[in-house]
Structures are given as C-alpha cells and as structure tokens.
Amino acid sequence: MTTRKPLASISATARFLPDNVLTNADLERMVDTSDAWIRERTGILERRIAPPEMGVVEMGKRAAQRALKKAGLTPDDVDVLIVTTATPDRLLPATACEIQAAIGASRGCYAYDLQAACTGFLYALSAAEGHIAAGQAETVLLVATEKMSVITNWEDRSSCILFGDGAGAVVVQPSRNGEGMLSSHHSSNGDLAPLLIRRAGGGALPLTPERLHNQEHMMEMSGPEIFKAAVKSMAGAGRKVMKDAGVTADDIDILVPHQANIRIIESTARYARIPMDRVFVNLQHYGNISSATIPVGLDEAIEGGRIGPGSVVLMTAFGAGLTWGATLVRW
Ligand code: UT7
C-alpha cells in the first residue's frame, strides 16, 4: 500500500437503537405489501421505530455518551460536535447544540449540523478530519441520529418499508500510530434533488392544513432511479478512494456500505470486486437509518470481531441530494 500518513482516526464507536421493532408482518397490516416482496426486493426483515417522546436528540445523546465512555473521555474533552440528521426534532437551533446541552459539553466546544442525508456520516468524517488537520480540535464527536419514521409516508408502500430509526456516534482524534483515514472522495448532484425530497414544511412551501392533509411534508422517493444512481455512485467512489490510496479490492478487509437495499449492496460490492463475505450487512434488522447506518455498522462490526487494529475498512454511501461518497480507513 502506498498511502499518505493518516491525520485523523476513529478512536471509539457506539450505537443506540430504540427497542420497538416493526416487522414486515406489521407492514402487511398497514399497506398492500407482503413479507416475501419486502425480503426479496430489499432484504429487510424488520426495523426499529422510536416512541413519540424519543427524538433524534435523545437517541443521539445516548449514542454520544456511549462513544465518549468507550473512548475514556468526558464531555469537557469534546472540542467540536458535529451532528448529521435529516430529521431534526426542531428546525432551529441546530440539533448539535441540543445534543451538546444534553450531554453537558457546552464548555469550550462548538457544535453544528451537517446535512447530506444518508451520506452525512462520511461528509462529517471528512469535516472532522479537517478540524484535526487544521489544528482546531483534538477531539471531534460525530453523532449521526435519525428518526426516519417521522418523515415516512406510511401510506406509500414503495418507501415506508425501507426506513427505521436509530443513532450512531464516533470519536475522531489525531492519528497516533499510522491508523486512520487514508483517503476520501465525495460528490453531489443537485440536479437529481427531486428524486428524494420533502416538498413542504420549509420556507418555499410552508405548512398549510391542505399540504399537511396531502402529506406533502413527507418523503417522496423515485425508488428505481435512486437505485441505479446509488450503485454507480457508491461503486465509483469506492474504486476512486482505493485507487487514490494505492489499495486494491484484495486489500479491503471489510466494506461497510450504507444499508439501503441488499440488492444495492450486492451490486456495489460486485462492481467494486469485493466478495460478499467481506461486506458488512445489518439492514435485515434495522432497514435504512439514513446517516446512522455506517456508524451503527462500524460499531457492530467491531463488536463482532470483524474490524480490529490494522483492518482496512472501506465505507460507501449515497443519499438525497443526490450525495455520495467513500472513505477508506486503516483501523
Ligand atoms: O438512502 C436512499 C433511500 N432510497 C433508496 O435506497 C431507494 C432505492 N430503491 C429501492 O430500494 C427500490 O427501488 C425499491 C425497494 C424502492 C423498489 O424496488 P423495485 O424493485 O425498484 O420495484 P419498482 O419500484 O420497480 O416496483 C415494481 C413493482 C411495482 O408494481 P407493478 O407496477 O410492476 O405492478 C410496484 O408497484 O412492485 C410494486 N411495489 C410493491 N409491491 C409490494 C412497490 N413497492 C411494493 C411493496 N410491496 N412494498
């Protein structure tokens, strides 16, 4: 491998998933669908749904506290707190400021939200790396927290089967022993914004009783078009970061992709030439938790012994925007 010296690395990971499980059988009672169709077309068996009183701040707080504990840090150690979410509890202030207060990190830390939908975690990892490279931070806490159930149109069978709630968190610190981020490549294409959009509820189309009634504030998705764009973009970004880092598919110990659809994951892995036994998959349990899928996946892969010191980990994601990207890390 001919890679540049990493500047920043992930020193701890954590996750929080709400207890309540929504199965395919439950969905069969809500819309015209079947367990067989959902399994075959998506690979999803069940997803977690947060209760009404639990929003992204609460889920993010729990993941953040677990990550700090694992890193042996206190909230006072956090220099920058970045939160990724497409489903903030409130539009103002930033969810990051609310989580900052909830974990007691308000002294000497600054906090902001970064919105890149499902790709948010990878964009935020690069932002965290930048803060560390610029000498602005020793410890960045990155929290990806999503309550997709509140923007899901539960009458739309083509989208409501896909999404779930949960949070992941990681601590990013300066690299000490050659471990860390080897290369990243991110892109977006705003021309494709209409493929995955919430039309109403912002300044352009404020909520009215009629728009609420028509569910215009809920997510609208062109599934097949996104599917095609996802495979091409995730595989392309994955190949680019491998090439930039002088790494081949054989060097990848594990691919941790955004968990949207098993067929998207399988096609991405095939184009990137990584066999499925080296791909992490947990979407059968959680569905698509937007930006939280990768940090939750990293945490489970570490716990399951699939990522350890020295592992070469490739992450790829895509999402609304459209946004996409890939990051290569030596653990
Ligand atoms: O992070 C980004 C988030 N978005 C995504 O990841 C979406 C990516 N896209 C996908 O995962 C897939 O496109 C879907 C799972 C959304 C749809 O799968 P598909 O294989 O692309 O199905 P399709 O939309 O082409 O629909 C095929 C058929 C249609 O029926 P007809 O017109 O052939 O009679 C749909 O009406 O399947 C029907 N269908 C369903 N049938 C049973 C769509 N949703 C369902 C359903 N249950 N839930």
Tab-separated table of N, CA and C in Angstrom, residues 5-86:
chain	number	residue	atom	x	y	z
A	5	LYS	N	0.227	9.511	5.073
A	5	LYS	CA	0.130	9.286	6.510
A	5	LYS	C	-1.227	9.805	6.998
A	6	PRO	N	-2.013	8.975	7.686
A	6	PRO	CA	-3.321	9.459	8.146
A	6	PRO	C	-3.178	10.587	9.169
A	7	LEU	N	-4.090	11.551	9.100
A	7	LEU	CA	-4.061	12.677	10.042
A	7	LEU	C	-5.010	12.439	11.213
A	8	ALA	N	-6.084	11.721	10.939
A	8	ALA	CA	-7.111	11.560	11.975
A	8	ALA	C	-7.649	10.140	11.944
A	9	SER	N	-8.087	9.678	13.104
A	9	SER	CA	-8.616	8.310	13.155
A	9	SER	C	-9.840	8.239	14.064
A	10	ILE	N	-10.586	7.158	13.894
A	10	ILE	CA	-11.774	6.927	14.721
A	10	ILE	C	-11.318	6.157	15.958
A	11	SER	N	-11.457	6.790	17.129
A	11	SER	CA	-10.927	6.136	18.335
A	11	SER	C	-12.008	5.426	19.144
A	12	ALA	N	-13.272	5.659	18.845
A	12	ALA	CA	-14.345	4.913	19.523
A	12	ALA	C	-15.616	4.992	18.686
A	13	THR	N	-16.435	3.960	18.812
A	13	THR	CA	-17.732	3.942	18.107
A	13	THR	C	-18.818	3.512	19.103
A	14	ALA	N	-20.041	3.900	18.831
A	14	ALA	CA	-21.162	3.461	19.682
A	14	ALA	C	-22.460	3.579	18.894
A	15	ARG	N	-23.503	2.933	19.416
A	15	ARG	CA	-24.799	2.988	18.730
A	15	ARG	C	-25.922	3.009	19.755
A	16	PHE	N	-27.056	3.501	19.317
A	16	PHE	CA	-28.287	3.372	20.116
A	16	PHE	C	-29.426	3.059	19.155
A	17	LEU	N	-30.140	1.973	19.436
A	17	LEU	CA	-31.319	1.614	18.637
A	17	LEU	C	-32.522	1.524	19.563
A	18	PRO	N	-33.615	2.159	19.215
A	18	PRO	CA	-34.802	2.021	20.072
A	18	PRO	C	-35.292	0.572	20.106
A	19	ASP	N	-36.000	0.207	21.176
A	19	ASP	CA	-36.404	-1.196	21.377
A	19	ASP	C	-37.517	-1.660	20.430
A	20	ASN	N	-38.423	-0.758	20.102
A	20	ASN	CA	-39.636	-1.163	19.388
A	20	ASN	C	-39.331	-1.651	17.958
A	21	VAL	N	-39.789	-2.864	17.651
A	21	VAL	CA	-39.497	-3.479	16.350
A	21	VAL	C	-40.754	-3.464	15.476
A	22	LEU	N	-40.606	-3.001	14.233
A	22	LEU	CA	-41.707	-3.052	13.259
A	22	LEU	C	-41.334	-4.103	12.213
A	23	THR	N	-42.080	-5.188	12.170
A	23	THR	CA	-41.732	-6.288	11.258
A	23	THR	C	-42.444	-6.136	9.914
A	24	ASN	N	-42.014	-6.971	8.968
A	24	ASN	CA	-42.711	-6.984	7.675
A	24	ASN	C	-44.164	-7.418	7.856
A	25	ALA	N	-44.398	-8.316	8.812
A	25	ALA	CA	-45.785	-8.756	9.069
A	25	ALA	C	-46.629	-7.569	9.546
A	26	ASP	N	-46.029	-6.701	10.376
A	26	ASP	CA	-46.758	-5.488	10.808
A	26	ASP	C	-47.103	-4.622	9.601
A	27	LEU	N	-46.136	-4.491	8.671
A	27	LEU	CA	-46.369	-3.648	7.486
A	27	LEU	C	-47.450	-4.231	6.587
A	28	GLU	N	-47.538	-5.556	6.565
A	28	GLU	CA	-48.597	-6.206	5.758
A	28	GLU	C	-49.980	-5.737	6.207
A	29	ARG	N	-50.081	-5.380	7.502
A	29	ARG	CA	-51.378	-4.927	8.022
A	29	ARG	C	-51.598	-3.430	7.779
A	30	MET	N	-50.539	-2.724	7.328
A	30	MET	CA	-50.651	-1.276	7.158
A	30	MET	C	-50.819	-0.851	5.702
A	31	VAL	N	-50.106	-1.544	4.778
A	31	VAL	CA	-50.187	-1.216	3.343
A	31	VAL	C	-50.277	-2.511	2.532
A	32	ASP	N	-50.543	-2.353	1.227
A	32	ASP	CA	-50.679	-3.521	0.350
A	32	ASP	C	-49.280	-4.028	-0.015
A	33	THR	N	-48.719	-4.854	0.859
A	33	THR	CA	-47.391	-5.416	0.609
A	33	THR	C	-47.333	-6.817	1.204
A	34	SER	N	-46.177	-7.473	1.071
A	34	SER	CA	-46.036	-8.804	1.664
A	34	SER	C	-44.612	-8.966	2.182
A	35	ASP	N	-44.484	-9.814	3.186
A	35	ASP	CA	-43.158	-10.121	3.723
A	35	ASP	C	-42.252	-10.618	2.600
A	36	ALA	N	-42.810	-11.498	1.729
A	36	ALA	CA	-41.996	-12.075	0.650
A	36	ALA	C	-41.461	-10.984	-0.274
A	37	TRP	N	-42.333	-10.017	-0.655
A	37	TRP	CA	-41.893	-8.949	-1.569
A	37	TRP	C	-40.789	-8.121	-0.905
A	38	ILE	N	-41.001	-7.751	0.354
A	38	ILE	CA	-40.016	-6.878	1.020
A	38	ILE	C	-38.676	-7.598	1.158
A	39	ARG	N	-38.731	-8.875	1.586
A	39	ARG	CA	-37.473	-9.637	1.727
A	39	ARG	C	-36.730	-9.720	0.399
A	40	GLU	N	-37.483	-10.109	-0.645
A	40	GLU	CA	-36.841	-10.355	-1.932
A	40	GLU	C	-36.316	-9.079	-2.574
A	41	ARG	N	-37.109	-7.985	-2.496
A	41	ARG	CA	-36.727	-6.756	-3.205
A	41	ARG	C	-35.800	-5.858	-2.398
A	42	THR	N	-35.753	-6.053	-1.044
A	42	THR	CA	-34.920	-5.147	-0.228
A	42	THR	C	-33.974	-5.866	0.728
A	43	GLY	N	-34.311	-7.084	1.161
A	43	GLY	CA	-33.506	-7.780	2.171
A	43	GLY	C	-33.862	-7.405	3.600
A	44	ILE	N	-34.831	-6.504	3.773
A	44	ILE	CA	-35.169	-6.027	5.128
A	44	ILE	C	-36.233	-6.941	5.755
A	45	LEU	N	-36.021	-7.309	7.023
A	45	LEU	CA	-36.990	-8.140	7.753
A	45	LEU	C	-37.730	-7.335	8.810
A	46	GLU	N	-37.016	-6.381	9.415
A	46	GLU	CA	-37.623	-5.559	10.470
A	46	GLU	C	-36.825	-4.277	10.621
A	47	ARG	N	-37.415	-3.312	11.298
A	47	ARG	CA	-36.734	-2.043	11.559
A	47	ARG	C	-37.147	-1.564	12.934
A	48	ARG	N	-36.351	-0.657	13.541
A	48	ARG	CA	-36.671	-0.108	14.861
A	48	ARG	C	-37.399	1.225	14.684
A	49	ILE	N	-38.407	1.439	15.530
A	49	ILE	CA	-39.160	2.690	15.473
A	49	ILE	C	-39.145	3.319	16.870
A	50	ALA	N	-38.668	4.551	16.947
A	50	ALA	CA	-38.590	5.241	18.247
A	50	ALA	C	-39.981	5.665	18.698
A	51	PRO	N	-40.234	5.635	20.015
A	51	PRO	CA	-41.540	6.088	20.507
A	51	PRO	C	-41.689	7.603	20.320
A	52	PRO	N	-42.940	8.097	20.389
A	52	PRO	CA	-43.179	9.522	20.103
A	52	PRO	C	-42.321	10.462	20.954
A	53	GLU	N	-42.096	10.082	22.221
A	53	GLU	CA	-41.359	11.012	23.096
A	53	GLU	C	-39.847	10.959	22.867
A	54	MET	N	-39.372	10.041	22.037
A	54	MET	CA	-37.921	9.930	21.817
A	54	MET	C	-37.550	10.475	20.441
A	55	GLY	N	-36.870	11.617	20.432
A	55	GLY	CA	-36.468	12.212	19.159
A	55	GLY	C	-34.996	11.974	18.877
A	56	VAL	N	-34.476	12.693	17.875
A	56	VAL	CA	-33.075	12.478	17.486
A	56	VAL	C	-32.099	12.988	18.542
A	57	VAL	N	-32.540	13.988	19.336
A	57	VAL	CA	-31.641	14.488	20.393
A	57	VAL	C	-31.416	13.383	21.425
A	58	GLU	N	-32.499	12.746	21.854
A	58	GLU	CA	-32.386	11.696	22.877
A	58	GLU	C	-31.575	10.496	22.344
A	59	MET	N	-31.888	10.065	21.117
A	59	MET	CA	-31.138	8.918	20.568
A	59	MET	C	-29.668	9.286	20.380
A	60	GLY	N	-29.428	10.495	19.865
A	60	GLY	CA	-28.052	10.935	19.635
A	60	GLY	C	-27.293	11.087	20.940
A	61	LYS	N	-27.985	11.600	21.949
A	61	LYS	CA	-27.355	11.747	23.271
A	61	LYS	C	-26.866	10.399	23.783
A	62	ARG	N	-27.718	9.394	23.672
A	62	ARG	CA	-27.345	8.069	24.207
A	62	ARG	C	-26.158	7.473	23.448
A	63	ALA	N	-26.168	7.616	22.118
A	63	ALA	CA	-25.028	7.098	21.342
A	63	ALA	C	-23.763	7.885	21.687
A	64	ALA	N	-23.910	9.202	21.821
A	64	ALA	CA	-22.748	10.064	22.116
A	64	ALA	C	-22.140	9.709	23.468
A	65	GLN	N	-22.988	9.538	24.470
A	65	GLN	CA	-22.475	9.219	25.813
A	65	GLN	C	-21.733	7.882	25.805
A	66	ARG	N	-22.282	6.915	25.066
A	66	ARG	CA	-21.612	5.608	24.985
A	66	ARG	C	-20.255	5.733	24.288
A	67	ALA	N	-20.197	6.540	23.228
A	67	ALA	CA	-18.927	6.687	22.489
A	67	ALA	C	-17.874	7.356	23.376
A	68	LEU	N	-18.273	8.399	24.100
A	68	LEU	CA	-17.303	9.091	24.973
A	68	LEU	C	-16.793	8.139	26.053
A	69	LYS	N	-17.715	7.362	26.615
A	69	LYS	CA	-17.329	6.414	27.671
A	69	LYS	C	-16.302	5.409	27.124
A	70	LYS	N	-16.597	4.874	25.936
A	70	LYS	CA	-15.675	3.887	25.355
A	70	LYS	C	-14.301	4.500	25.080
A	71	ALA	N	-14.297	5.803	24.729
A	71	ALA	CA	-13.020	6.469	24.425
A	71	ALA	C	-12.311	6.905	25.699
A	72	GLY	N	-12.966	6.740	26.848
A	72	GLY	CA	-12.372	7.186	28.116
A	72	GLY	C	-12.317	8.705	28.218
A	73	LEU	N	-13.331	9.369	27.612
A	73	LEU	CA	-13.346	10.835	27.599
A	73	LEU	C	-14.549	11.360	28.366
A	74	THR	N	-14.487	12.631	28.727
A	74	THR	CA	-15.648	13.281	29.350
A	74	THR	C	-16.192	14.314	28.344
A	75	PRO	N	-17.408	14.792	28.554
A	75	PRO	CA	-17.949	15.807	27.641
A	75	PRO	C	-17.049	17.046	27.533
A	76	ASP	N	-16.330	17.355	28.593
A	76	ASP	CA	-15.430	18.519	28.559
A	76	ASP	C	-14.284	18.349	27.569
A	77	ASP	N	-13.997	17.106	27.191
A	77	ASP	CA	-12.893	16.862	26.249
A	77	ASP	C	-13.279	17.160	24.802
A	78	VAL	N	-14.576	17.327	24.536
A	78	VAL	CA	-15.020	17.491	23.141
A	78	VAL	C	-14.742	18.927	22.671
A	79	ASP	N	-13.991	19.046	21.575
A	79	ASP	CA	-13.698	20.376	21.014
A	79	ASP	C	-14.731	20.776	19.970
A	80	VAL	N	-15.163	19.812	19.159
A	80	VAL	CA	-16.167	20.081	18.118
A	80	VAL	C	-17.176	18.937	18.127
A	81	LEU	N	-18.442	19.303	18.037
A	81	LEU	CA	-19.517	18.299	17.984
A	81	LEU	C	-20.259	18.496	16.667
A	82	ILE	N	-20.220	17.469	15.821
A	82	ILE	CA	-20.917	17.546	14.527
A	82	ILE	C	-22.066	16.542	14.555
A	83	VAL	N	-23.231	16.995	14.162
A	83	VAL	CA	-24.386	16.096	14.107
A	83	VAL	C	-24.894	16.019	12.676
A	84	THR	N	-25.157	14.793	12.232
A	84	THR	CA	-25.803	14.628	10.933
A	84	THR	C	-27.208	14.090	11.179
A	85	THR	N	-28.175	14.755	10.595
A	85	THR	CA	-29.556	14.278	10.680
A	85	THR	C	-30.379	14.900	9.560
A	86	ALA	N	-31.306	14.133	9.034
A	86	ALA	CA	-32.262	14.659	8.056
A	86	ALA	C	-33.608	14.866	8.741
